[in-house]
Amino acid sequence: MPVQPVFVHGWGFGPDFWTPLLAALGWADACVLDLGFVGQGANTPAQAMAQVQAVQAQGRPMLGIGHSLGFLWLAQHMELSRANRLVGINAFAAFAARPDFAAGVQVRVLQRMVKGLSSRPEQVLADFRGLCGAGEVEQPLCIPNLQKGLELLVSGDVRSRLAGIPEQYCVLAARQDPVVSPAMTEESFAGGPGVQWLDGGHMLPHTHLQDCVAFLQDAREKMEQRA
């Protein structure tokens, strides 16, 4: 049965984040979800979840590909059966700091962003995208969905879930990522598969396109050989 690739973008971005990578991959069967952070008539996380459920109902092996928060979202919502595989780029299994996750971002930083969305949302998003090395968004913002995304960054933690399936996920990380530090990556995936490292920042699908293409092609080929 053919593999179904499903792509999920990170916080503050939209499905067009994947456009250059999808063009380079040439995967006409890719399903690209929209968490509804930006864009006219924005989608909702609930609608994205319904799409995941619809894909899984088809019975095809699912290759979930998430950038940043998109990986955390997929790890929470997709079925991590032996037939499926999860791929992360600039990814993490937890983001906010907690007693057993010292490498995480302090919760107060995320709380300031939540507060800022109520009064100066464009500036909050511009600051974050500037940190990522991305340009300013030119689409309308969906504040409620952006707030839900920040709530996920505060509360989300899939480390224990991934610990039981180390052979079913892989991660491409950047040594100079200003959002996801190397320490956060290492603590997220301690004891898991070897993380593949590149010299780069938080926008690997844009700045290291061919490396990402090779990484994803390899993940898909391994799934297809196993199917």
C-alpha atoms as a printed R data frame, in Angstrom:
    type eleno elety resid chain resno       x      y      z
1   ATOM     1    CA   MET     A     1   0.000  0.000  0.000
2   ATOM     2    CA   PRO     A     2   1.466  3.417 -0.951
3   ATOM     3    CA   VAL     A     3   2.777  5.736  1.741
4   ATOM     4    CA   GLN     A     4   0.788  8.910  2.494
5   ATOM     5    CA   PRO     A     5   3.006 11.925  3.325
6   ATOM     6    CA   VAL     A     6   1.383 14.508  5.642
7   ATOM     7    CA   PHE     A     7   3.130 17.866  6.228
8   ATOM     8    CA   VAL     A     8   2.479 20.199  9.193
9   ATOM     9    CA   HIS     A     9   4.052 23.661  9.524
10  ATOM    10    CA   GLY     A    10   5.202 25.386 12.707
11  ATOM    11    CA   TRP     A    11   3.891 28.282 14.796
12  ATOM    12    CA   GLY     A    12   3.416 31.560 12.958
13  ATOM    13    CA   PHE     A    13   3.564 29.971  9.516
14  ATOM    14    CA   GLY     A    14   1.071 28.481  7.057
15  ATOM    15    CA   PRO     A    15   0.971 25.608  4.587
16  ATOM    16    CA   ASP     A    16   2.868 27.675  2.011
17  ATOM    17    CA   PHE     A    17   5.928 27.180  4.246
18  ATOM    18    CA   TRP     A    18   6.370 23.847  2.458
19  ATOM    19    CA   THR     A    19   6.057 25.141 -1.131
20  ATOM    20    CA   PRO     A    20   9.789 25.106 -2.050
21  ATOM    21    CA   LEU     A    21  10.348 21.691 -0.478
22  ATOM    22    CA   LEU     A    22   7.293 20.118 -2.093
23  ATOM    23    CA   ALA     A    23   8.356 21.460 -5.480
24  ATOM    24    CA   ALA     A    24  11.789 19.908 -5.029
25  ATOM    25    CA   LEU     A    25  10.373 16.578 -3.817
26  ATOM    26    CA   GLY     A    26   7.744 16.300 -6.541
27  ATOM    27    CA   TRP     A    27   5.397 14.370 -4.248
28  ATOM    28    CA   ALA     A    28   2.036 14.936 -5.922
29  ATOM    29    CA   ASP     A    29   0.319 12.827 -3.249
30  ATOM    30    CA   ALA     A    30   1.398 15.041 -0.333
31  ATOM    31    CA   CYS     A    31  -1.277 16.166  2.130
32  ATOM    32    CA   VAL     A    32  -0.445 19.598  3.577
33  ATOM    33    CA   LEU     A    33  -2.300 20.563  6.746
34  ATOM    34    CA   ASP     A    34  -3.116 24.084  7.906
35  ATOM    35    CA   LEU     A    35  -3.178 24.864 11.636
36  ATOM    36    CA   GLY     A    36  -4.810 28.186 10.848
37  ATOM    37    CA   PHE     A    37  -2.256 30.636 12.207
38  ATOM    38    CA   VAL     A    38  -2.268 32.920  9.169
39  ATOM    39    CA   GLY     A    39  -4.307 33.420  6.028
40  ATOM    40    CA   GLN     A    40  -7.727 34.532  4.896
41  ATOM    41    CA   GLY     A    41 -10.454 32.152  6.074
42  ATOM    42    CA   ALA     A    42  -7.921 30.338  8.219
43  ATOM    43    CA   ASN     A    43  -8.348 26.683  8.996
44  ATOM    44    CA   THR     A    44  -8.583 25.438 12.586
45  ATOM    45    CA   PRO     A    45  -6.548 22.811 14.468
46  ATOM    46    CA   ALA     A    46  -9.755 20.772 14.760
47  ATOM    47    CA   GLN     A    47 -10.114 20.705 10.987
48  ATOM    48    CA   ALA     A    48  -6.479 19.656 10.655
49  ATOM    49    CA   MET     A    49  -7.117 16.855 13.141
50  ATOM    50    CA   ALA     A    50 -10.103 15.714 11.059
51  ATOM    51    CA   GLN     A    51  -7.808 15.531  8.023
52  ATOM    52    CA   VAL     A    52  -5.351 13.335  9.925
53  ATOM    53    CA   GLN     A    53  -8.180 11.043 10.959
54  ATOM    54    CA   ALA     A    54  -9.399 10.862  7.368
55  ATOM    55    CA   VAL     A    55  -5.926  9.907  6.140
56  ATOM    56    CA   GLN     A    56  -5.591  7.241  8.811
57  ATOM    57    CA   ALA     A    57  -9.032  5.860  7.955
58  ATOM    58    CA   GLN     A    58  -7.728  5.069  4.458
59  ATOM    59    CA   GLY     A    59  -5.381  2.537  5.984
60  ATOM    60    CA   ARG     A    60  -2.312  3.798  4.121
61  ATOM    61    CA   PRO     A    61   0.984  3.973  6.019
62  ATOM    62    CA   MET     A    62   1.357  7.599  7.099
63  ATOM    63    CA   LEU     A    63   4.612  9.539  6.920
64  ATOM    64    CA   GLY     A    64   4.067 12.530  9.213
65  ATOM    65    CA   ILE     A    65   6.493 15.404  8.555
66  ATOM    66    CA   GLY     A    66   6.506 18.313 10.981
67  ATOM    67    CA   HIS     A    67   8.558 21.473 11.200
68  ATOM    68    CA   SER     A    68   9.075 22.843 14.720
69  ATOM    69    CA   LEU     A    69   5.675 22.889 16.497
70  ATOM    70    CA   GLY     A    70   4.286 20.843 13.590
71  ATOM    71    CA   PHE     A    71   6.277 17.827 14.794
72  ATOM    72    CA   LEU     A    72   4.934 18.175 18.342
73  ATOM    73    CA   TRP     A    73   1.391 18.495 16.981
74  ATOM    74    CA   LEU     A    74   1.749 15.387 14.831
75  ATOM    75    CA   ALA     A    75   3.332 13.384 17.654
76  ATOM    76    CA   GLN     A    76   0.275 14.180 19.764
77  ATOM    77    CA   HIS     A    77  -2.359 13.459 17.139
78  ATOM    78    CA   MET     A    78  -1.249 10.844 14.634
79  ATOM    79    CA   GLU     A    79  -1.409  7.133 15.292
80  ATOM    80    CA   LEU     A    80   2.116  5.964 15.992
81  ATOM    81    CA   SER     A    81   1.595  2.396 14.851
82  ATOM    82    CA   ARG     A    82   4.395  0.261 13.441
83  ATOM    83    CA   ALA     A    83   3.186  1.039  9.930
84  ATOM    84    CA   ASN     A    84   3.599  4.802 10.368
85  ATOM    85    CA   ARG     A    85   6.669  7.004 10.712
86  ATOM    86    CA   LEU     A    86   7.254 10.497 12.080
87  ATOM    87    CA   VAL     A    87   9.879 12.910 10.770
88  ATOM    88    CA   GLY     A    88  10.891 16.154 12.447
89  ATOM    89    CA   ILE     A    89  12.803 19.122 11.045
90  ATOM    90    CA   ASN     A    90  13.970 21.748 13.590
91  ATOM    91    CA   ALA     A    91  11.812 19.678 15.939
92  ATOM    92    CA   PHE     A    92  11.350 19.099 19.664
93  ATOM    93    CA   ALA     A    93   9.365 16.737 21.889
94  ATOM    94    CA   ALA     A    94   8.799 19.453 24.505
95  ATOM    95    CA   PHE     A    95   9.374 23.198 24.287
96  ATOM    96    CA   ALA     A    96   8.641 24.882 27.614
97  ATOM    97    CA   ALA     A    97  11.008 24.383 30.528
98  ATOM    98    CA   ARG     A    98   9.875 22.147 33.404
99  ATOM    99    CA   PRO     A    99  11.628 20.409 36.303
100 ATOM   100    CA   ASP     A   100  12.848 17.511 34.139
101 ATOM   101    CA   PHE     A   101  13.436 19.611 31.010
102 ATOM   102    CA   ALA     A   102  15.912 22.351 31.837
103 ATOM   103    CA   ALA     A   103  16.751 23.071 28.201
104 ATOM   104    CA   GLY     A   104  13.244 24.313 27.459
105 ATOM   105    CA   VAL     A   105  12.200 27.936 26.986
106 ATOM   106    CA   GLN     A   106  11.025 29.644 30.165
107 ATOM   107    CA   VAL     A   107   7.239 29.662 30.431
108 ATOM   108    CA   ARG     A   108   7.220 33.393 31.186
109 ATOM   109    CA   VAL     A   109   8.606 34.056 27.676
110 ATOM   110    CA   LEU     A   110   5.647 32.248 26.118
111 ATOM   111    CA   GLN     A   111   3.231 33.947 28.505
112 ATOM   112    CA   ARG     A   112   4.538 37.346 27.367
113 ATOM   113    CA   MET     A   113   3.873 36.296 23.781
114 ATOM   114    CA   VAL     A   114   0.315 35.229 24.683
115 ATOM   115    CA   LYS     A   115  -0.267 38.609 26.329
116 ATOM   116    CA   GLY     A   116   1.290 40.437 23.402
117 ATOM   117    CA   LEU     A   117  -1.073 38.749 20.943
118 ATOM   118    CA   SER     A   118  -3.933 40.623 22.594
119 ATOM   119    CA   SER     A   119  -2.428 44.074 22.108
120 ATOM   120    CA   ARG     A   120   0.226 43.936 19.365
121 ATOM   121    CA   PRO     A   121  -0.127 40.627 17.486
122 ATOM   122    CA   GLU     A   122   1.641 41.783 14.333
123 ATOM   123    CA   GLN     A   123   4.711 42.785 16.341
124 ATOM   124    CA   VAL     A   124   4.772 39.504 18.288
125 ATOM   125    CA   LEU     A   125   4.677 37.504 15.081
126 ATOM   126    CA   ALA     A   126   7.189 39.763 13.322
127 ATOM   127    CA   ASP     A   127   9.617 39.382 16.237
128 ATOM   128    CA   PHE     A   128   9.295 35.605 16.192
129 ATOM   129    CA   ARG     A   129   9.660 35.282 12.441
130 ATOM   130    CA   GLY     A   130  12.646 37.625 12.569
131 ATOM   131    CA   LEU     A   131  14.261 35.323 15.143
132 ATOM   132    CA   CYS     A   132  13.612 32.385 12.791
133 ATOM   133    CA   GLY     A   133  15.171 34.222  9.872
134 ATOM   134    CA   ALA     A   134  11.875 34.489  8.002
135 ATOM   135    CA   GLY     A   135  10.248 37.531  6.431
136 ATOM   136    CA   GLU     A   136   7.191 39.252  7.849
137 ATOM   137    CA   VAL     A   137   3.858 37.615  7.162
138 ATOM   138    CA   GLU     A   138   1.710 39.380  4.577
139 ATOM   139    CA   GLN     A   139  -1.507 37.501  5.369
140 ATOM   140    CA   PRO     A   140  -4.153 38.161  8.036
141 ATOM   141    CA   LEU     A   141  -3.452 36.686 11.456
142 ATOM   142    CA   CYS     A   142  -5.819 34.369 13.323
143 ATOM   143    CA   ILE     A   143  -5.214 35.367 16.945
144 ATOM   144    CA   PRO     A   144  -7.221 32.537 18.615
145 ATOM   145    CA   ASN     A   145  -5.301 29.882 16.680
146 ATOM   146    CA   LEU     A   146  -1.971 31.568 17.400
147 ATOM   147    CA   GLN     A   147  -2.895 31.547 21.092
148 ATOM   148    CA   LYS     A   148  -3.772 27.840 20.913
149 ATOM   149    CA   GLY     A   149  -0.401 27.222 19.343
150 ATOM   150    CA   LEU     A   150   1.387 28.972 22.198
151 ATOM   151    CA   GLU     A   151  -0.679 26.958 24.687
152 ATOM   152    CA   LEU     A   152   0.564 23.793 22.990
153 ATOM   153    CA   LEU     A   153   4.152 25.030 23.285
154 ATOM   154    CA   VAL     A   154   3.618 25.579 27.019
155 ATOM   155    CA   SER     A   155   1.890 22.280 27.787
156 ATOM   156    CA   GLY     A   156   2.972 19.869 25.045
157 ATOM   157    CA   ASP     A   157   5.332 17.039 25.962
158 ATOM   158    CA   VAL     A   158   5.534 13.832 23.900
159 ATOM   159    CA   ARG     A   159   8.849 12.549 25.251
160 ATOM   160    CA   SER     A   160   7.303  9.548 26.996
161 ATOM   161    CA   ARG     A   161   5.232  8.685 23.924
162 ATOM   162    CA   LEU     A   162   8.249  8.744 21.628
163 ATOM   163    CA   ALA     A   163  10.415  6.821 24.091
164 ATOM   164    CA   GLY     A   164   8.409  3.687 23.343
165 ATOM   165    CA   ILE     A   165   8.892  3.873 19.571
166 ATOM   166    CA   PRO     A   166  12.490  4.986 18.929
167 ATOM   167    CA   GLU     A   167  12.607  3.237 15.551
168 ATOM   168    CA   GLN     A   168   9.530  5.062 14.229
169 ATOM   169    CA   TYR     A   169  10.800  8.634 14.146
170 ATOM   170    CA   CYS     A   170  13.837 10.568 12.947
171 ATOM   171    CA   VAL     A   171  14.928 14.186 13.284
172 ATOM   172    CA   LEU     A   172  16.938 16.669 11.233
173 ATOM   173    CA   ALA     A   173  18.321 19.388 13.512
174 ATOM   174    CA   ALA     A   174  20.415 22.561 13.198
175 ATOM   175    CA   ARG     A   175  23.389 23.398 15.388
176 ATOM   176    CA   GLN     A   176  22.744 27.168 15.228
177 ATOM   177    CA   ASP     A   177  18.953 27.056 15.604
178 ATOM   178    CA   PRO     A   178  17.941 30.168 17.615
179 ATOM   179    CA   VAL     A   179  14.534 28.699 18.495
180 ATOM   180    CA   VAL     A   180  15.346 25.051 19.210
181 ATOM   181    CA   SER     A   181  18.724 24.903 20.930
182 ATOM   182    CA   PRO     A   182  20.962 21.846 20.513
183 ATOM   183    CA   ALA     A   183  20.422 21.152 24.219
184 ATOM   184    CA   MET     A   184  16.642 21.179 23.708
185 ATOM   185    CA   THR     A   185  17.006 18.754 20.801
186 ATOM   186    CA   GLU     A   186  19.234 16.424 22.794
187 ATOM   187    CA   GLU     A   187  16.969 16.457 25.851
188 ATOM   188    CA   SER     A   188  13.892 15.976 23.666
189 ATOM   189    CA   PHE     A   189  15.204 12.847 22.004
190 ATOM   190    CA   ALA     A   190  17.504 11.388 24.651
191 ATOM   191    CA   GLY     A   191  17.857  7.675 24.119
192 ATOM   192    CA   GLY     A   192  16.062  7.884 20.788
193 ATOM   193    CA   PRO     A   193  17.415  7.602 17.262
194 ATOM   194    CA   GLY     A   194  20.543  9.426 16.263
195 ATOM   195    CA   VAL     A   195  19.603 12.981 15.334
196 ATOM   196    CA   GLN     A   196  21.112 14.134 12.035
197 ATOM   197    CA   TRP     A   197  22.764 17.530 12.470
198 ATOM   198    CA   LEU     A   198  23.366 20.342  9.991
199 ATOM   199    CA   ASP     A   199  25.053 23.722 10.362
200 ATOM   200    CA   GLY     A   200  22.116 26.084 10.033
201 ATOM   201    CA   GLY     A   201  19.211 27.851 11.693
202 ATOM   202    CA   HIS     A   202  15.485 27.349 12.186
203 ATOM   203    CA   MET     A   203  14.484 27.405  8.506
204 ATOM   204    CA   LEU     A   204  16.194 24.261  7.234
205 ATOM   205    CA   PRO     A   205  13.471 23.481  4.627
206 ATOM   206    CA   HIS     A   206  14.331 26.846  3.032
207 ATOM   207    CA   THR     A   207  18.052 27.246  3.698
208 ATOM   208    CA   HIS     A   208  19.078 23.584  3.331
209 ATOM   209    CA   LEU     A   209  16.563 22.437  0.768
210 ATOM   210    CA   GLN     A   210  18.519 19.569 -0.763
211 ATOM   211    CA   ASP     A   211  19.507 18.181  2.640
212 ATOM   212    CA   CYS     A   212  15.829 18.111  3.618
213 ATOM   213    CA   VAL     A   213  14.876 16.496  0.297
214 ATOM   214    CA   ALA     A   214  17.437 13.728  0.818
215 ATOM   215    CA   PHE     A   215  16.362 13.206  4.431
216 ATOM   216    CA   LEU     A   216  12.679 12.873  3.515
217 ATOM   217    CA   GLN     A   217  13.308 10.719  0.466
218 ATOM   218    CA   ASP     A   218  15.338  8.338  2.617
219 ATOM   219    CA   ALA     A   219  12.572  8.166  5.246
220 ATOM   220    CA   ARG     A   220   9.947  7.436  2.601
221 ATOM   221    CA   GLU     A   221  12.064  4.820  0.826
222 ATOM   222    CA   LYS     A   222  12.618  2.957  4.092
223 ATOM   223    CA   MET     A   223   8.862  2.926  4.728
224 ATOM   224    CA   GLU     A   224   8.095  1.698  1.227
225 ATOM   225    CA   GLN     A   225  10.682 -1.077  1.509
226 ATOM   226    CA   ARG     A   226   9.121 -2.190  4.772
227 ATOM   227    CA   ALA     A   227   5.523 -2.038  3.508
